[in-house]
């Protein structure tokens, strides 16, 4: 636009204003274009005075769709190949960019052309996928083939540990042949070996193996006995196993589920393994196996695998193929469902998101899921035949085998009833902690000490059954003359991987029948407990560990006694209350490793999983590289047991807490504030509730601090014990506040304040954590104490509306009517308009903490405002020493919390 002529007429004035506006817009457009250019381009195009001229020059330089450029793009697209070190996702992303460039240049690439180009780009190792995609009618677009190829790439990545293990086993299996003189070069599979020396007659040269064909791998140049490839095993092999599963369930009733990276579907042999089952016409579906044969599929259904730790893995579309020798879990099918599978050192960890789901272990060269199925005890005869063939004990103790099987079957679910036979008879769930493998080796404690003080204290025996008279085990021991003695004992150490035969037990076995004099329940390890063990086991509260003294008198044994006199043992008195505290399994762990190894590990594992899942749902952080000159703050796990008013456990809570004390003011945070309503205000609200007969309800905010959004840029180390494999050097860039950050409480309060004031609540000036809303004759008072919300109102319907609104804006837990708030028990008599508060549990805790439980209570407390003076201070040395035991500041702070 050219500059208009100067003048005073209205037209001249309008032209002048339009020119000024155009000039301003032109400058903005030029600056915008120049700011998007590199330095060399900026120098080339900054000479253009108008944005239009600059844009035309850019189009002429970079927007040309010449035939030469189009041919170059087409040739690059058609000849593109996947690089060996490039993942399939990266490869497909590059091809997608090339398709976009062709479209921008005016070349329309059809879906079929895109699919053909992708198939041409695959290497030879992907020929199987090239054939599958060519004949797959459902692959119609670039996105379809990309999805299939990415899933196959994930399957191949998951199968790498298996391939590495097979290569390692093949290499370790190479052995030199005896009788060979001199050194031989290693065999090279598939290559013709060149003789270094010429033949000299029949004796002087080696046999020419150029045309020799291997019967194992089919290649030339070596015999099958010299082949380094894995030996082929027929599916009809009749190999047997000399042990049963370590979970005490027999192989037929609880089969092993093999994790197979090559299987496309889950496969189960036994019809009983299915919880849902649908038959299919015979011959309508086949399953192809590794030896190029096929087996018939009889049905499709759903199986439930109960993983160790309490989680259940549900497998859908499982094929029922009885001819398959192993039950298979498809890695590809699990990956499609979003599971993560991590193979390391022949072990498997299964995760769902960031939550640990289950594991697998190595067994006979396979990875086996650590789980049990829903198969019930309907195959009792097969159980006996399997346990007979899988152990080394002679058949002359067949009755013990049957007794062991009957004992175990009474503890597992049955088809005829909804629970276990044991539960129907006893009225309680069975405890399986004492179960052991039948026929396994075990060491029995020998009290006769025939070999002196330093001699062995245990004798090797074979476990055959459980005692019918006591909570012990019955074992057989072998004498030097070959005779066998049955021994009943409680003090037994089992070796459940050792299954000895007769004659291999113990050649130096010189024991008579004996009974262990201790009264300890069966455990995995040998423990010595004296006569007071009855009292201790009864205090433990576990019924399976309590010994009944009357059961010992039902059968008498000839016990071999030592000729030496008994020396009384020194015994220690254990206070019952202290022992009960020590025996509690609900102590709060201090570290994540302690939590996952304590008796309540399942509950703590669920709590950790819930916390990590909340972090994932709320998108708390992103994994990034730590910028230079920045420091990542640490974190730790805090474990708390929420209790009810009577002291019983309500729930287990695990919080990932940032180490906020390492934050630097001005860098990691600016201000701090904690939304805590004053106790004086709480007492006032409770007084209004009692006097006006108001409704009083309570709500709890789940993962409260995750609701606050951070204003500062904060980096944190990955959660302790849950570092992402392969990304150990990355850190978490926090997008939301979490526990432990100095500004977390403040950010949560701002979020809550904005939300509740937008719903026409009014904040009370006297306490910024109290809000009031009224509509007509109805009103509600809301008080906030970090994550605890107390609601009081005169209209239940209006109160429920407020609770519903809060639940829609925050993840809440409705606690119903308030009866236990901030450690205070609320007793209420609405007919008399009375409300009482009790902190008995808290006061008892602080009295116990400061060792004042024996103090005498009085009716009148200390007057408010009474000041301490010098006369109240300790005078004598004894009083001063006693005073030093009390942490004064801590005691005063604890008393101030008691209202």
PDB file of C-alpha atoms in Angstrom, residues 22-197:
ATOM      1  CA  UNK A  22      -1.853  -1.140   7.343  1.00  0.00           C
ATOM      2  CA  UNK A  23       1.681  -0.107   8.203  1.00  0.00           C
ATOM      3  CA  UNK A  24       1.285  -1.442  11.750  1.00  0.00           C
ATOM      4  CA  UNK A  25      -0.141  -4.778  10.551  1.00  0.00           C
ATOM      5  CA  UNK A  26       2.568  -5.070   7.889  1.00  0.00           C
ATOM      6  CA  UNK A  27       5.282  -4.597  10.511  1.00  0.00           C
ATOM      7  CA  UNK A  28       3.729  -7.270  12.736  1.00  0.00           C
ATOM      8  CA  UNK A  29       3.495  -9.723   9.815  1.00  0.00           C
ATOM      9  CA  UNK A  30       7.125  -9.081   8.753  1.00  0.00           C
ATOM     10  CA  UNK A  31       8.406  -9.603  12.294  1.00  0.00           C
ATOM     11  CA  UNK A  32       6.360 -12.798  12.616  1.00  0.00           C
ATOM     12  CA  UNK A  33       7.779 -14.238   9.400  1.00  0.00           C
ATOM     13  CA  UNK A  34      11.353 -13.239  10.202  1.00  0.00           C
ATOM     14  CA  UNK A  35      11.167 -14.705  13.713  1.00  0.00           C
ATOM     15  CA  UNK A  36      10.334 -18.119  12.223  1.00  0.00           C
ATOM     16  CA  UNK A  37      13.430 -18.161   9.982  1.00  0.00           C
ATOM     17  CA  UNK A  38      16.968 -19.280  10.600  1.00  0.00           C
ATOM     18  CA  UNK A  39      19.730 -16.693  10.598  1.00  0.00           C
ATOM     19  CA  UNK A  40      20.850 -17.308   7.006  1.00  0.00           C
ATOM     20  CA  UNK A  41      17.295 -17.049   5.665  1.00  0.00           C
ATOM     21  CA  UNK A  42      16.628 -13.954   7.735  1.00  0.00           C
ATOM     22  CA  UNK A  43      19.520 -12.129   6.059  1.00  0.00           C
ATOM     23  CA  UNK A  44      18.164 -13.148   2.659  1.00  0.00           C
ATOM     24  CA  UNK A  45      14.550 -12.061   3.148  1.00  0.00           C
ATOM     25  CA  UNK A  46      14.771  -9.053   5.481  1.00  0.00           C
ATOM     26  CA  UNK A  47      15.248  -6.738   2.472  1.00  0.00           C
ATOM     27  CA  UNK A  48      11.568  -7.118   1.565  1.00  0.00           C
ATOM     28  CA  UNK A  49       9.670  -4.121   2.938  1.00  0.00           C
ATOM     29  CA  UNK A  50       6.215  -5.695   2.759  1.00  0.00           C
ATOM     30  CA  UNK A  51       5.014  -8.924   4.241  1.00  0.00           C
ATOM     31  CA  UNK A  52       3.248  -9.789   0.973  1.00  0.00           C
ATOM     32  CA  UNK A  53       6.472  -9.534  -1.006  1.00  0.00           C
ATOM     33  CA  UNK A  54       8.312 -11.616   1.566  1.00  0.00           C
ATOM     34  CA  UNK A  55       5.590 -14.290   1.454  1.00  0.00           C
ATOM     35  CA  UNK A  56       5.643 -14.447  -2.348  1.00  0.00           C
ATOM     36  CA  UNK A  57       9.425 -14.908  -2.286  1.00  0.00           C
ATOM     37  CA  UNK A  58       9.109 -17.709   0.275  1.00  0.00           C
ATOM     38  CA  UNK A  59       6.489 -19.467  -1.851  1.00  0.00           C
ATOM     39  CA  UNK A  60       8.699 -19.181  -4.894  1.00  0.00           C
ATOM     40  CA  UNK A  61      11.696 -20.650  -3.058  1.00  0.00           C
ATOM     41  CA  UNK A  62      10.126 -23.404  -0.948  1.00  0.00           C
ATOM     42  CA  UNK A  63       6.627 -23.950  -2.337  1.00  0.00           C
ATOM     43  CA  UNK A  64       7.579 -25.028  -5.826  1.00  0.00           C
ATOM     44  CA  UNK A  65       6.041 -28.322  -6.963  1.00  0.00           C
ATOM     45  CA  UNK A  66       8.390 -29.028  -9.778  1.00  0.00           C
ATOM     46  CA  UNK A  67       8.476 -32.398 -11.497  1.00  0.00           C
ATOM     47  CA  UNK A  68      12.066 -32.906 -10.342  1.00  0.00           C
ATOM     48  CA  UNK A  69      11.175 -32.473  -6.676  1.00  0.00           C
ATOM     49  CA  UNK A  70       8.158 -34.743  -6.988  1.00  0.00           C
ATOM     50  CA  UNK A  71      10.215 -37.491  -8.628  1.00  0.00           C
ATOM     51  CA  UNK A  72      12.817 -37.204  -5.886  1.00  0.00           C
ATOM     52  CA  UNK A  73      10.204 -37.571  -3.140  1.00  0.00           C
ATOM     53  CA  UNK A  74       8.573 -40.536  -4.896  1.00  0.00           C
ATOM     54  CA  UNK A  75      11.893 -42.301  -5.340  1.00  0.00           C
ATOM     55  CA  UNK A  76      12.829 -41.740  -1.704  1.00  0.00           C
ATOM     56  CA  UNK A  77       9.442 -43.043  -0.543  1.00  0.00           C
ATOM     57  CA  UNK A  78       9.482 -46.165  -2.735  1.00  0.00           C
ATOM     58  CA  UNK A  79      13.117 -47.091  -1.965  1.00  0.00           C
ATOM     59  CA  UNK A  80      12.983 -46.422   1.774  1.00  0.00           C
ATOM     60  CA  UNK A  81      14.159 -49.337   3.974  1.00  0.00           C
ATOM     61  CA  UNK A  82      14.051 -49.923   7.719  1.00  0.00           C
ATOM     62  CA  UNK A  83      17.409 -49.524   9.436  1.00  0.00           C
ATOM     63  CA  UNK A  84      18.544 -52.385  11.755  1.00  0.00           C
ATOM     64  CA  UNK A  85      18.925 -50.202  14.858  1.00  0.00           C
ATOM     65  CA  UNK A  86      15.627 -48.409  14.305  1.00  0.00           C
ATOM     66  CA  UNK A  87      12.468 -49.369  16.155  1.00  0.00           C
ATOM     67  CA  UNK A  88       9.319 -50.058  14.176  1.00  0.00           C
ATOM     68  CA  UNK A  89       7.578 -47.058  15.713  1.00  0.00           C
ATOM     69  CA  UNK A  90      10.372 -44.731  14.569  1.00  0.00           C
ATOM     70  CA  UNK A  91      10.430 -46.311  11.111  1.00  0.00           C
ATOM     71  CA  UNK A  92       6.692 -45.827  10.617  1.00  0.00           C
ATOM     72  CA  UNK A  93       6.910 -42.248  11.871  1.00  0.00           C
ATOM     73  CA  UNK A  94       9.498 -41.446   9.180  1.00  0.00           C
ATOM     74  CA  UNK A  95       7.296 -42.990   6.492  1.00  0.00           C
ATOM     75  CA  UNK A  96       4.304 -41.011   7.740  1.00  0.00           C
ATOM     76  CA  UNK A  97       6.307 -37.791   7.378  1.00  0.00           C
ATOM     77  CA  UNK A  98       7.262 -38.772   3.822  1.00  0.00           C
ATOM     78  CA  UNK A  99       3.599 -39.361   2.940  1.00  0.00           C
ATOM     79  CA  UNK A 100       2.782 -35.931   4.338  1.00  0.00           C
ATOM     80  CA  UNK A 101       5.521 -34.327   2.209  1.00  0.00           C
ATOM     81  CA  UNK A 102       4.125 -35.967  -0.913  1.00  0.00           C
ATOM     82  CA  UNK A 103       0.641 -34.682  -0.130  1.00  0.00           C
ATOM     83  CA  UNK A 104       1.980 -31.158   0.396  1.00  0.00           C
ATOM     84  CA  UNK A 105       3.746 -31.380  -2.959  1.00  0.00           C
ATOM     85  CA  UNK A 106       0.483 -32.307  -4.678  1.00  0.00           C
ATOM     86  CA  UNK A 107       1.015 -36.069  -4.924  1.00  0.00           C
ATOM     87  CA  UNK A 108      -1.958 -38.085  -3.637  1.00  0.00           C
ATOM     88  CA  UNK A 109      -0.770 -41.448  -2.272  1.00  0.00           C
ATOM     89  CA  UNK A 110      -3.560 -44.021  -2.051  1.00  0.00           C
ATOM     90  CA  UNK A 111      -3.964 -46.334   0.941  1.00  0.00           C
ATOM     91  CA  UNK A 112      -2.892 -49.350  -1.109  1.00  0.00           C
ATOM     92  CA  UNK A 113       0.267 -47.549  -2.275  1.00  0.00           C
ATOM     93  CA  UNK A 114       1.090 -46.669   1.323  1.00  0.00           C
ATOM     94  CA  UNK A 115       0.656 -50.310   2.447  1.00  0.00           C
ATOM     95  CA  UNK A 116       2.804 -51.625  -0.415  1.00  0.00           C
ATOM     96  CA  UNK A 117       5.550 -49.112   0.378  1.00  0.00           C
ATOM     97  CA  UNK A 118       5.560 -50.170   4.042  1.00  0.00           C
ATOM     98  CA  UNK A 119       5.796 -53.858   3.092  1.00  0.00           C
ATOM     99  CA  UNK A 120       8.681 -53.134   0.708  1.00  0.00           C
ATOM    100  CA  UNK A 121      10.537 -51.301   3.468  1.00  0.00           C
ATOM    101  CA  UNK A 122      10.577 -54.313   5.820  1.00  0.00           C
ATOM    102  CA  UNK A 123      13.816 -56.347   6.141  1.00  0.00           C
ATOM    103  CA  UNK A 124      14.058 -60.081   5.420  1.00  0.00           C
ATOM    104  CA  UNK A 125      13.605 -60.960   9.090  1.00  0.00           C
ATOM    105  CA  UNK A 126      10.065 -59.590   8.780  1.00  0.00           C
ATOM    106  CA  UNK A 127       9.054 -61.818   5.852  1.00  0.00           C
ATOM    107  CA  UNK A 128       6.484 -63.593   8.011  1.00  0.00           C
ATOM    108  CA  UNK A 129       4.694 -60.304   8.654  1.00  0.00           C
ATOM    109  CA  UNK A 130       4.937 -59.360   4.972  1.00  0.00           C
ATOM    110  CA  UNK A 131       3.092 -62.566   4.066  1.00  0.00           C
ATOM    111  CA  UNK A 132       0.494 -62.105   6.814  1.00  0.00           C
ATOM    112  CA  UNK A 133      -0.248 -58.498   5.902  1.00  0.00           C
ATOM    113  CA  UNK A 134      -0.510 -59.348   2.196  1.00  0.00           C
ATOM    114  CA  UNK A 135      -3.296 -61.866   2.871  1.00  0.00           C
ATOM    115  CA  UNK A 136      -5.015 -59.950   5.676  1.00  0.00           C
ATOM    116  CA  UNK A 137      -8.174 -58.388   4.237  1.00  0.00           C
ATOM    117  CA  UNK A 138      -8.681 -56.242   7.348  1.00  0.00           C
ATOM    118  CA  UNK A 139      -5.538 -54.206   6.662  1.00  0.00           C
ATOM    119  CA  UNK A 140      -6.864 -51.350   4.545  1.00  0.00           C
ATOM    120  CA  UNK A 141      -5.049 -48.203   5.712  1.00  0.00           C
ATOM    121  CA  UNK A 142      -1.633 -47.049   6.831  1.00  0.00           C
ATOM    122  CA  UNK A 143      -2.891 -46.935  10.421  1.00  0.00           C
ATOM    123  CA  UNK A 144      -4.036 -50.577  10.252  1.00  0.00           C
ATOM    124  CA  UNK A 145      -0.696 -51.948   9.116  1.00  0.00           C
ATOM    125  CA  UNK A 146       1.146 -49.675  11.550  1.00  0.00           C
ATOM    126  CA  UNK A 147      -0.818 -51.113  14.470  1.00  0.00           C
ATOM    127  CA  UNK A 148      -0.017 -54.727  13.465  1.00  0.00           C
ATOM    128  CA  UNK A 149       3.672 -54.022  12.914  1.00  0.00           C
ATOM    129  CA  UNK A 150       4.087 -52.179  16.222  1.00  0.00           C
ATOM    130  CA  UNK A 151       2.462 -55.061  18.118  1.00  0.00           C
ATOM    131  CA  UNK A 152       4.770 -57.547  16.395  1.00  0.00           C
ATOM    132  CA  UNK A 153       7.759 -55.368  17.250  1.00  0.00           C
ATOM    133  CA  UNK A 154       6.708 -55.372  20.920  1.00  0.00           C
ATOM    134  CA  UNK A 155       6.335 -59.168  20.797  1.00  0.00           C
ATOM    135  CA  UNK A 156       9.820 -59.583  19.373  1.00  0.00           C
ATOM    136  CA  UNK A 157      11.260 -57.285  22.031  1.00  0.00           C
ATOM    137  CA  UNK A 158       9.550 -59.328  24.748  1.00  0.00           C
ATOM    138  CA  UNK A 159      10.917 -62.547  23.223  1.00  0.00           C
ATOM    139  CA  UNK A 160      14.559 -61.416  23.370  1.00  0.00           C
ATOM    140  CA  UNK A 161      15.240 -62.930  26.841  1.00  0.00           C
ATOM    141  CA  UNK A 162      14.059 -66.324  25.564  1.00  0.00           C
ATOM    142  CA  UNK A 163      16.335 -66.156  22.517  1.00  0.00           C
ATOM    143  CA  UNK A 164      19.317 -65.095  24.621  1.00  0.00           C
ATOM    144  CA  UNK A 165      18.657 -67.944  27.062  1.00  0.00           C
ATOM    145  CA  UNK A 166      18.463 -70.455  24.204  1.00  0.00           C
ATOM    146  CA  UNK A 167      21.708 -69.184  22.691  1.00  0.00           C
ATOM    147  CA  UNK A 168      23.428 -69.384  26.081  1.00  0.00           C
ATOM    148  CA  UNK A 169      22.206 -72.926  26.665  1.00  0.00           C
ATOM    149  CA  UNK A 170      23.325 -73.979  23.194  1.00  0.00           C
ATOM    150  CA  UNK A 171      26.798 -72.561  23.706  1.00  0.00           C
ATOM    151  CA  UNK A 172      27.148 -74.108  27.158  1.00  0.00           C
ATOM    152  CA  UNK A 173      26.066 -77.458  25.729  1.00  0.00           C
ATOM    153  CA  UNK A 174      29.050 -77.741  23.400  1.00  0.00           C
ATOM    154  CA  UNK A 175      31.450 -80.403  24.604  1.00  0.00           C
ATOM    155  CA  UNK A 176      34.670 -81.785  23.176  1.00  0.00           C
ATOM    156  CA  UNK A 177      34.618 -85.367  21.989  1.00  0.00           C
ATOM    157  CA  UNK A 178      36.913 -87.783  23.735  1.00  0.00           C
ATOM    158  CA  UNK A 179      39.732 -89.310  21.752  1.00  0.00           C
ATOM    159  CA  UNK A 180      40.399 -86.310  19.540  1.00  0.00           C
ATOM    160  CA  UNK A 181      44.015 -85.364  19.416  1.00  0.00           C
ATOM    161  CA  UNK A 182      45.077 -81.827  18.959  1.00  0.00           C
ATOM    162  CA  UNK A 183      42.809 -78.816  18.844  1.00  0.00           C
ATOM    163  CA  UNK A 184      39.773 -78.516  16.609  1.00  0.00           C
ATOM    164  CA  UNK A 185      38.358 -75.319  15.258  1.00  0.00           C
ATOM    165  CA  UNK A 186      34.784 -74.644  16.369  1.00  0.00           C
ATOM    166  CA  UNK A 187      32.106 -75.859  14.022  1.00  0.00           C
ATOM    167  CA  UNK A 188      30.498 -73.262  11.788  1.00  0.00           C
ATOM    168  CA  UNK A 189      26.901 -74.114  11.038  1.00  0.00           C
ATOM    169  CA  UNK A 190      25.899 -73.804   7.420  1.00  0.00           C
ATOM    170  CA  UNK A 191      29.437 -73.174   6.070  1.00  0.00           C
ATOM    171  CA  UNK A 192      31.677 -75.597   4.244  1.00  0.00           C
ATOM    172  CA  UNK A 193      34.764 -76.367   6.244  1.00  0.00           C
ATOM    173  CA  UNK A 194      38.040 -76.016   4.369  1.00  0.00           C
ATOM    174  CA  UNK A 195      40.686 -78.613   5.061  1.00  0.00           C
ATOM    175  CA  UNK A 196      43.940 -77.034   6.037  1.00  0.00           C
ATOM    176  CA  UNK A 197      45.992 -80.027   4.958  1.00  0.00           C
TER     177      UNK A 197
END
